[in-house]
PDB file of C-alpha atoms in Angstrom:
ATOM      1  CA  GLY R   1       9.044 -10.332  10.248  1.00 75.00           C
ATOM      2  CA  GLU R   2       7.873  -6.785  10.761  1.00 82.00           C
ATOM      3  CA  ASN R   3       4.562  -6.183  12.522  1.00 89.00           C
ATOM      4  CA  VAL R   4       2.996  -2.722  12.369  1.00 94.00           C
ATOM      5  CA  GLU R   5       0.134  -1.714  14.635  1.00 97.00           C
ATOM      6  CA  GLN R   6      -1.867   1.433  13.953  1.00 98.00           C
ATOM      7  CA  HIS R   7      -4.249   3.369  16.189  1.00 98.00           C
ATOM      8  CA  PRO R   8      -6.949   4.528  16.196  1.00 98.00           C
ATOM      9  CA  SER R   9      -8.867   2.623  13.541  1.00 97.00           C
ATOM     10  CA  THR R  10     -11.286   5.514  13.124  1.00 98.00           C
ATOM     11  CA  LEU R  11     -10.905   9.193  13.929  1.00 98.00           C
ATOM     12  CA  SER R  12     -13.480  11.949  13.647  1.00 98.00           C
ATOM     13  CA  VAL R  13     -12.342  15.558  14.029  1.00 98.00           C
ATOM     14  CA  GLN R  14     -13.900  18.965  13.648  1.00 98.00           C
ATOM     15  CA  GLU R  15     -12.643  20.988  10.714  1.00 98.00           C
ATOM     16  CA  GLY R  16      -9.713  23.085  11.830  1.00 97.00           C
ATOM     17  CA  ASP R  17      -8.706  20.750  14.641  1.00 98.00           C
ATOM     18  CA  SER R  18      -5.649  18.500  14.609  1.00 98.00           C
ATOM     19  CA  ALA R  19      -5.543  14.767  13.942  1.00 98.00           C
ATOM     20  CA  VAL R  20      -2.926  12.366  15.257  1.00 98.00           C
ATOM     21  CA  ILE R  21      -2.406   8.762  14.166  1.00 98.00           C
ATOM     22  CA  LYS R  22       0.079   6.526  15.959  1.00 98.00           C
ATOM     23  CA  CYS R  23       1.933   3.427  14.808  1.00 98.00           C
ATOM     24  CA  THR R  24       4.292   0.998  16.450  1.00 97.00           C
ATOM     25  CA  TYR R  25       6.613  -1.461  14.751  1.00 94.00           C
ATOM     26  CA  SER R  26       8.419  -4.544  15.947  1.00 91.00           C
ATOM     27  CA  ASP R  27      11.595  -4.889  13.858  1.00 88.00           C
ATOM     28  CA  SER R  28      14.388  -2.656  15.129  1.00 87.00           C
ATOM     29  CA  ALA R  29      16.115  -3.011  11.722  1.00 86.00           C
ATOM     30  CA  SER R  30      13.334  -1.075   9.988  1.00 89.00           C
ATOM     31  CA  ASN R  31      14.545   2.315   8.883  1.00 89.00           C
ATOM     32  CA  TYR R  32      11.943   3.611   6.439  1.00 91.00           C
ATOM     33  CA  PHE R  33       8.510   4.815   7.552  1.00 94.00           C
ATOM     34  CA  PRO R  34       6.110   6.140   4.909  1.00 95.00           C
ATOM     35  CA  TRP R  35       2.533   7.294   5.284  1.00 97.00           C
ATOM     36  CA  TYR R  36      -0.058   6.742   2.592  1.00 98.00           C
ATOM     37  CA  LYS R  37      -3.429   8.413   2.084  1.00 98.00           C
ATOM     38  CA  GLN R  38      -6.209   6.571   0.311  1.00 98.00           C
ATOM     39  CA  GLU R  39      -9.305   8.483  -0.695  1.00 97.00           C
ATOM     40  CA  LEU R  40     -12.509   6.593  -1.341  1.00 95.00           C
ATOM     41  CA  GLY R  41     -12.229   4.528  -4.500  1.00 94.00           C
ATOM     42  CA  LYS R  42      -8.675   5.658  -5.195  1.00 96.00           C
ATOM     43  CA  ARG R  43      -5.191   4.249  -4.883  1.00 97.00           C
ATOM     44  CA  PRO R  44      -2.989   4.708  -1.795  1.00 97.00           C
ATOM     45  CA  GLN R  45      -0.634   7.633  -2.353  1.00 96.00           C
ATOM     46  CA  LEU R  46       2.445   8.619  -0.422  1.00 96.00           C
ATOM     47  CA  ILE R  47       1.979  11.819   1.542  1.00 97.00           C
ATOM     48  CA  ILE R  48       5.114  11.889   3.665  1.00 97.00           C
ATOM     49  CA  ASP R  49       7.895   9.584   4.750  1.00 95.00           C
ATOM     50  CA  ILE R  50      10.723   9.583   7.258  1.00 94.00           C
ATOM     51  CA  ARG R  51      13.944   7.657   7.610  1.00 89.00           C
ATOM     52  CA  SER R  52      15.527   6.544  10.825  1.00 83.00           C
ATOM     53  CA  ASN R  53      18.254   9.168  10.800  1.00 81.00           C
ATOM     54  CA  VAL R  54      15.620  11.883  11.239  1.00 81.00           C
ATOM     55  CA  GLY R  55      13.345  12.424  14.224  1.00 90.00           C
ATOM     56  CA  GLU R  56      10.785  14.719  12.640  1.00 94.00           C
ATOM     57  CA  LYS R  57       9.740  15.869   9.204  1.00 94.00           C
ATOM     58  CA  LYS R  58       7.173  18.446   8.199  1.00 96.00           C
ATOM     59  CA  ASP R  59       5.408  19.298   4.963  1.00 95.00           C
ATOM     60  CA  GLN R  60       2.918  22.150   5.275  1.00 96.00           C
ATOM     61  CA  ARG R  61       0.086  20.877   7.490  1.00 97.00           C
ATOM     62  CA  ILE R  62       1.478  17.360   7.780  1.00 98.00           C
ATOM     63  CA  ALA R  63       4.249  16.226  10.090  1.00 98.00           C
ATOM     64  CA  VAL R  64       5.672  12.876  11.066  1.00 98.00           C
ATOM     65  CA  THR R  65       7.672  12.077  14.187  1.00 97.00           C
ATOM     66  CA  LEU R  66       9.778   9.002  14.840  1.00 96.00           C
ATOM     67  CA  ASN R  67      10.994   7.548  18.115  1.00 95.00           C
ATOM     68  CA  LYS R  68      13.360   4.706  17.244  1.00 93.00           C
ATOM     69  CA  THR R  69      14.027   3.796  20.843  1.00 93.00           C
ATOM     70  CA  ALA R  70      10.353   3.231  21.534  1.00 94.00           C
ATOM     71  CA  LYS R  71       9.729   1.958  18.005  1.00 94.00           C
ATOM     72  CA  HIS R  72       6.815   4.206  17.280  1.00 95.00           C
ATOM     73  CA  PHE R  73       6.030   6.942  14.805  1.00 97.00           C
ATOM     74  CA  SER R  74       3.121   9.304  14.393  1.00 98.00           C
ATOM     75  CA  LEU R  75       1.360  11.376  11.760  1.00 98.00           C
ATOM     76  CA  HIS R  76       0.117  14.813  12.707  1.00 98.00           C
ATOM     77  CA  ILE R  77      -2.311  16.767  10.556  1.00 98.00           C
ATOM     78  CA  THR R  78      -2.986  20.338  11.642  1.00 97.00           C
ATOM     79  CA  GLU R  79      -5.837  22.626  10.620  1.00 98.00           C
ATOM     80  CA  THR R  80      -7.766  19.736   9.148  1.00 98.00           C
ATOM     81  CA  GLN R  81      -9.926  20.307   6.108  1.00 97.00           C
ATOM     82  CA  PRO R  82     -12.738  18.218   4.582  1.00 96.00           C
ATOM     83  CA  GLU R  83     -10.359  17.005   1.862  1.00 97.00           C
ATOM     84  CA  ASP R  84      -8.238  15.371   4.566  1.00 98.00           C
ATOM     85  CA  SER R  85     -11.027  12.796   5.000  1.00 98.00           C
ATOM     86  CA  ALA R  86      -9.535   9.484   3.860  1.00 98.00           C
ATOM     87  CA  VAL R  87      -7.957   6.258   5.080  1.00 98.00           C
ATOM     88  CA  TYR R  88      -4.369   6.717   6.234  1.00 98.00           C
ATOM     89  CA  PHE R  89      -1.846   3.874   6.344  1.00 98.00           C
ATOM     90  CA  CYS R  90       1.462   3.813   8.105  1.00 97.00           C
ATOM     91  CA  ALA R  91       4.153   1.398   6.996  1.00 94.00           C
ATOM     92  CA  ALA R  92       7.600   0.248   8.035  1.00 92.00           C
ATOM     93  CA  GLY R  93      10.408  -1.395   6.122  1.00 87.00           C
ATOM     94  CA  GLY R  94      14.089  -2.201   6.148  1.00 75.00           C
ATOM     95  CA  GLY R  95      16.978  -1.002   4.109  1.00 53.00           C
ATOM     96  CA  TYR R  96      18.325  -1.681   0.672  1.00 52.00           C
ATOM     97  CA  ASN R  97      17.869  -5.425   0.691  1.00 53.00           C
ATOM     98  CA  ASP R  98      14.507  -5.558   2.374  1.00 67.00           C
ATOM     99  CA  TYR R  99      11.860  -5.943  -0.311  1.00 69.00           C
ATOM    100  CA  LYS R 100       8.862  -5.898   1.967  1.00 78.00           C
ATOM    101  CA  LEU R 101       7.023  -2.888   3.312  1.00 87.00           C
ATOM    102  CA  SER R 102       4.652  -3.825   6.126  1.00 89.00           C
ATOM    103  CA  PHE R 103       1.463  -1.767   6.411  1.00 93.00           C
ATOM    104  CA  GLY R 104      -0.655  -0.902   9.395  1.00 96.00           C
ATOM    105  CA  ALA R 105      -4.363  -1.691   9.306  1.00 96.00           C
ATOM    106  CA  GLY R 106      -5.343   1.880   8.412  1.00 97.00           C
ATOM    107  CA  THR R 107      -7.125   4.765  10.102  1.00 98.00           C
ATOM    108  CA  THR R 108     -10.331   6.181   8.649  1.00 97.00           C
ATOM    109  CA  VAL R 109     -10.262   9.925   9.242  1.00 98.00           C
ATOM    110  CA  THR R 110     -13.451  11.939   8.934  1.00 98.00           C
ATOM    111  CA  VAL R 111     -13.288  15.713   9.076  1.00 98.00           C
ATOM    112  CA  ARG R 112     -16.608  17.251  10.098  1.00 96.00           C
ATOM    113  CA  ALA R 113     -17.442  20.586   8.515  1.00 91.00           C
TER     114      ALA R 113
ATOM    115  CA  ASP L   1       1.902   9.822 -18.321  1.00 62.00           C
ATOM    116  CA  THR L   2       0.395   7.102 -16.116  1.00 69.00           C
ATOM    117  CA  ALA L   3       3.091   5.640 -13.884  1.00 93.00           C
ATOM    118  CA  VAL L   4       1.563   2.309 -12.883  1.00 97.00           C
ATOM    119  CA  SER L   5      -1.383   1.182 -14.952  1.00 97.00           C
ATOM    120  CA  GLN L   6      -3.462  -1.922 -14.553  1.00 97.00           C
ATOM    121  CA  THR L   7      -6.366  -3.398 -16.481  1.00 97.00           C
ATOM    122  CA  PRO L   8      -9.176  -4.076 -16.158  1.00 97.00           C
ATOM    123  CA  LYS L   9     -10.360  -1.598 -13.543  1.00 97.00           C
ATOM    124  CA  TYR L  10     -13.580  -3.483 -12.880  1.00 97.00           C
ATOM    125  CA  LEU L  11     -14.172  -7.183 -13.261  1.00 97.00           C
ATOM    126  CA  VAL L  12     -17.329  -9.111 -12.399  1.00 97.00           C
ATOM    127  CA  THR L  13     -17.159 -12.831 -12.951  1.00 97.00           C
ATOM    128  CA  GLN L  14     -18.703 -16.082 -11.839  1.00 97.00           C
ATOM    129  CA  MET L  15     -17.255 -18.565  -9.407  1.00 97.00           C
ATOM    130  CA  GLY L  16     -15.016 -21.110 -11.039  1.00 97.00           C
ATOM    131  CA  ASN L  17     -13.879 -18.835 -13.858  1.00 98.00           C
ATOM    132  CA  ASP L  18     -10.277 -17.949 -14.639  1.00 97.00           C
ATOM    133  CA  LYS L  19      -9.283 -14.303 -15.000  1.00 97.00           C
ATOM    134  CA  SER L  20      -6.183 -12.188 -15.470  1.00 98.00           C
ATOM    135  CA  ILE L  21      -5.189  -8.686 -14.433  1.00 98.00           C
ATOM    136  CA  LYS L  22      -2.405  -6.934 -16.282  1.00 98.00           C
ATOM    137  CA  CYS L  23      -0.013  -4.339 -14.936  1.00 98.00           C
ATOM    138  CA  GLU L  24       2.597  -2.125 -16.494  1.00 97.00           C
ATOM    139  CA  GLN L  25       4.869   0.555 -15.061  1.00 97.00           C
ATOM    140  CA  ASN L  26       6.780   3.204 -16.986  1.00 96.00           C
ATOM    141  CA  LEU L  27       8.863   4.467 -14.059  1.00 94.00           C
ATOM    142  CA  GLY L  28      11.881   2.325 -14.863  1.00 93.00           C
ATOM    143  CA  HIS L  29      11.522   0.558 -11.513  1.00 92.00           C
ATOM    144  CA  ASP L  30      13.116  -2.806 -10.822  1.00 90.00           C
ATOM    145  CA  THR L  31      10.548  -4.132  -8.350  1.00 91.00           C
ATOM    146  CA  MET L  32       6.846  -4.786  -8.813  1.00 93.00           C
ATOM    147  CA  TYR L  33       4.152  -6.054  -6.479  1.00 94.00           C
ATOM    148  CA  TRP L  34       0.630  -7.310  -6.168  1.00 95.00           C
ATOM    149  CA  TYR L  35      -1.348  -6.254  -3.103  1.00 95.00           C
ATOM    150  CA  LYS L  36      -4.825  -7.360  -2.118  1.00 96.00           C
ATOM    151  CA  GLN L  37      -7.156  -5.008  -0.266  1.00 96.00           C
ATOM    152  CA  ASP L  38     -10.224  -6.618   1.221  1.00 92.00           C
ATOM    153  CA  SER L  39     -13.404  -5.037   2.532  1.00 89.00           C
ATOM    154  CA  LYS L  40     -11.679  -4.153   5.802  1.00 86.00           C
ATOM    155  CA  LYS L  41      -9.198  -2.016   3.846  1.00 91.00           C
ATOM    156  CA  PHE L  42      -6.156  -3.994   4.944  1.00 92.00           C
ATOM    157  CA  LEU L  43      -3.333  -3.918   2.364  1.00 93.00           C
ATOM    158  CA  LYS L  44      -1.844  -7.389   2.145  1.00 91.00           C
ATOM    159  CA  ILE L  45       1.155  -8.124  -0.029  1.00 91.00           C
ATOM    160  CA  MET L  46       0.783 -11.153  -2.258  1.00 93.00           C
ATOM    161  CA  PHE L  47       3.825 -11.214  -4.518  1.00 92.00           C
ATOM    162  CA  SER L  48       6.900  -9.202  -5.339  1.00 90.00           C
ATOM    163  CA  TYR L  49       9.210  -9.467  -8.324  1.00 91.00           C
ATOM    164  CA  ASN L  50      12.603  -7.866  -8.763  1.00 88.00           C
ATOM    165  CA  ASN L  51      13.916  -7.804 -12.322  1.00 87.00           C
ATOM    166  CA  LYS L  52      11.496 -10.589 -13.283  1.00 86.00           C
ATOM    167  CA  GLU L  53      12.564 -12.765 -10.361  1.00 88.00           C
ATOM    168  CA  LEU L  54      10.047 -13.766  -7.696  1.00 89.00           C
ATOM    169  CA  ILE L  55      11.300 -12.548  -4.322  1.00 86.00           C
ATOM    170  CA  ILE L  56       8.194 -12.442  -2.147  1.00 82.00           C
ATOM    171  CA  ASN L  57       5.477 -15.069  -2.230  1.00 83.00           C
ATOM    172  CA  GLU L  58       3.220 -14.689   0.751  1.00 83.00           C
ATOM    173  CA  THR L  59       0.759 -17.338   1.814  1.00 78.00           C
ATOM    174  CA  VAL L  60      -1.430 -17.163  -1.233  1.00 87.00           C
ATOM    175  CA  PRO L  61      -3.448 -20.046  -2.717  1.00 90.00           C
ATOM    176  CA  ASN L  62      -1.701 -21.562  -5.711  1.00 92.00           C
ATOM    177  CA  ARG L  63      -4.742 -20.572  -7.769  1.00 96.00           C
ATOM    178  CA  PHE L  64      -2.980 -17.214  -7.963  1.00 96.00           C
ATOM    179  CA  SER L  65      -0.063 -17.182 -10.372  1.00 95.00           C
ATOM    180  CA  PRO L  66       1.957 -14.069 -11.150  1.00 95.00           C
ATOM    181  CA  LYS L  67       3.966 -13.698 -14.315  1.00 94.00           C
ATOM    182  CA  SER L  68       6.586 -11.101 -15.130  1.00 94.00           C
ATOM    183  CA  PRO L  69       7.637 -11.153 -18.781  1.00 93.00           C
ATOM    184  CA  ASP L  70       9.956  -8.193 -18.191  1.00 93.00           C
ATOM    185  CA  LYS L  71      10.652  -5.813 -15.354  1.00 91.00           C
ATOM    186  CA  ALA L  72       8.024  -3.331 -16.569  1.00 95.00           C
ATOM    187  CA  HIS L  73       5.163  -5.850 -16.491  1.00 96.00           C
ATOM    188  CA  LEU L  74       3.639  -8.016 -13.813  1.00 97.00           C
ATOM    189  CA  ASN L  75       0.432  -9.872 -14.522  1.00 97.00           C
ATOM    190  CA  LEU L  76      -1.767 -11.807 -12.148  1.00 97.00           C
ATOM    191  CA  HIS L  77      -3.724 -14.865 -13.234  1.00 97.00           C
ATOM    192  CA  ILE L  78      -6.366 -16.353 -10.979  1.00 97.00           C
ATOM    193  CA  ASN L  79      -7.786 -19.819 -11.564  1.00 97.00           C
ATOM    194  CA  SER L  80     -11.052 -21.234 -10.276  1.00 97.00           C
ATOM    195  CA  LEU L  81     -12.248 -17.989  -8.732  1.00 97.00           C
ATOM    196  CA  GLU L  82     -13.969 -18.155  -5.359  1.00 97.00           C
ATOM    197  CA  LEU L  83     -16.310 -15.727  -3.592  1.00 96.00           C
ATOM    198  CA  GLY L  84     -13.543 -14.877  -1.120  1.00 94.00           C
ATOM    199  CA  ASP L  85     -11.353 -13.619  -3.940  1.00 96.00           C
ATOM    200  CA  SER L  86     -13.581 -10.556  -4.251  1.00 97.00           C
ATOM    201  CA  ALA L  87     -11.361  -7.608  -3.389  1.00 97.00           C
ATOM    202  CA  VAL L  88      -9.401  -4.761  -4.879  1.00 98.00           C
ATOM    203  CA  TYR L  89      -6.070  -5.843  -6.323  1.00 98.00           C
ATOM    204  CA  PHE L  90      -3.370  -3.201  -6.519  1.00 98.00           C
ATOM    205  CA  CYS L  91      -0.298  -3.479  -8.641  1.00 97.00           C
ATOM    206  CA  ALA L  92       2.650  -1.403  -7.440  1.00 95.00           C
ATOM    207  CA  SER L  93       6.280  -0.725  -8.147  1.00 94.00           C
ATOM    208  CA  SER L  94       9.357   0.680  -6.456  1.00 90.00           C
ATOM    209  CA  GLN L  95      12.837   1.595  -7.593  1.00 85.00           C
ATOM    210  CA  MET L  96      14.500  -1.178  -5.653  1.00 72.00           C
ATOM    211  CA  GLY L  97      13.536  -3.018  -2.495  1.00 62.00           C
ATOM    212  CA  GLY L  98      10.186  -1.767  -1.329  1.00 56.00           C
ATOM    213  CA  GLY L  99      11.214  -1.907   2.269  1.00 63.00           C
ATOM    214  CA  GLY L 100      13.322   1.193   1.899  1.00 71.00           C
ATOM    215  CA  ASN L 101      11.860   2.890  -1.134  1.00 80.00           C
ATOM    216  CA  THR L 102       8.598   4.568  -2.039  1.00 87.00           C
ATOM    217  CA  ILE L 103       6.009   2.204  -3.445  1.00 91.00           C
ATOM    218  CA  TYR L 104       3.795   3.580  -6.203  1.00 94.00           C
ATOM    219  CA  PHE L 105       0.393   2.007  -6.594  1.00 96.00           C
ATOM    220  CA  GLY L 106      -1.722   1.518  -9.667  1.00 97.00           C
ATOM    221  CA  GLU L 107      -5.378   2.548  -9.675  1.00 96.00           C
ATOM    222  CA  GLY L 108      -6.583  -0.865  -8.577  1.00 97.00           C
ATOM    223  CA  SER L 109      -8.694  -3.597 -10.118  1.00 98.00           C
ATOM    224  CA  TRP L 110     -12.075  -4.193  -8.455  1.00 97.00           C
ATOM    225  CA  LEU L 111     -12.792  -7.907  -8.677  1.00 97.00           C
ATOM    226  CA  THR L 112     -16.250  -9.174  -7.793  1.00 97.00           C
ATOM    227  CA  VAL L 113     -16.923 -12.888  -7.860  1.00 97.00           C
ATOM    228  CA  VAL L 114     -20.602 -13.861  -7.954  1.00 97.00           C
TER     229      VAL L 114
END
């Protein structure tokens, strides 16, 4: 099955700086890579996702890159703000008939004001 | 307009008791899930149903029994609760297979076993 590793486990950045979280996956058949943000006491919510036919996707201050050859993908947050403080999860999954999305262990991001 | 709703949100109970958590989604999705999130924040899938049919059953003690009366509902019943069952349980749904589709989570049910 799919195995997703996520690094770092914790990340502290100064407000305004960038944050980068990296994930690797094991199953070359995986073609869907979402990122979830979980604020304290709340549910995980999708913030951005990418499919294997795309190398990069951007949404305002958030961007995700995918390297299928190396089987790794990354989340980039620019101009971090205090409200970016949360736990971020990467995940990887297969196509239409794959019912399981495998999550990384999470990264706790703290943005220092 | 809640998409995935689960009840109760908080549950404190004694060891050995039996409890249930209910979940409903109004997104018209075919697939529903139960995830367990422990104190280390790891999201571990427990079960997945597609159109009321069990399709994923991870290594979960048989004290946990899911039931899906229809594709909009997935309930979780836990027998003989143990201290280690204390966690947050998230119900979720997706349009089809969750491997390739966005999973939407409910607000979570905080279970504390004392």
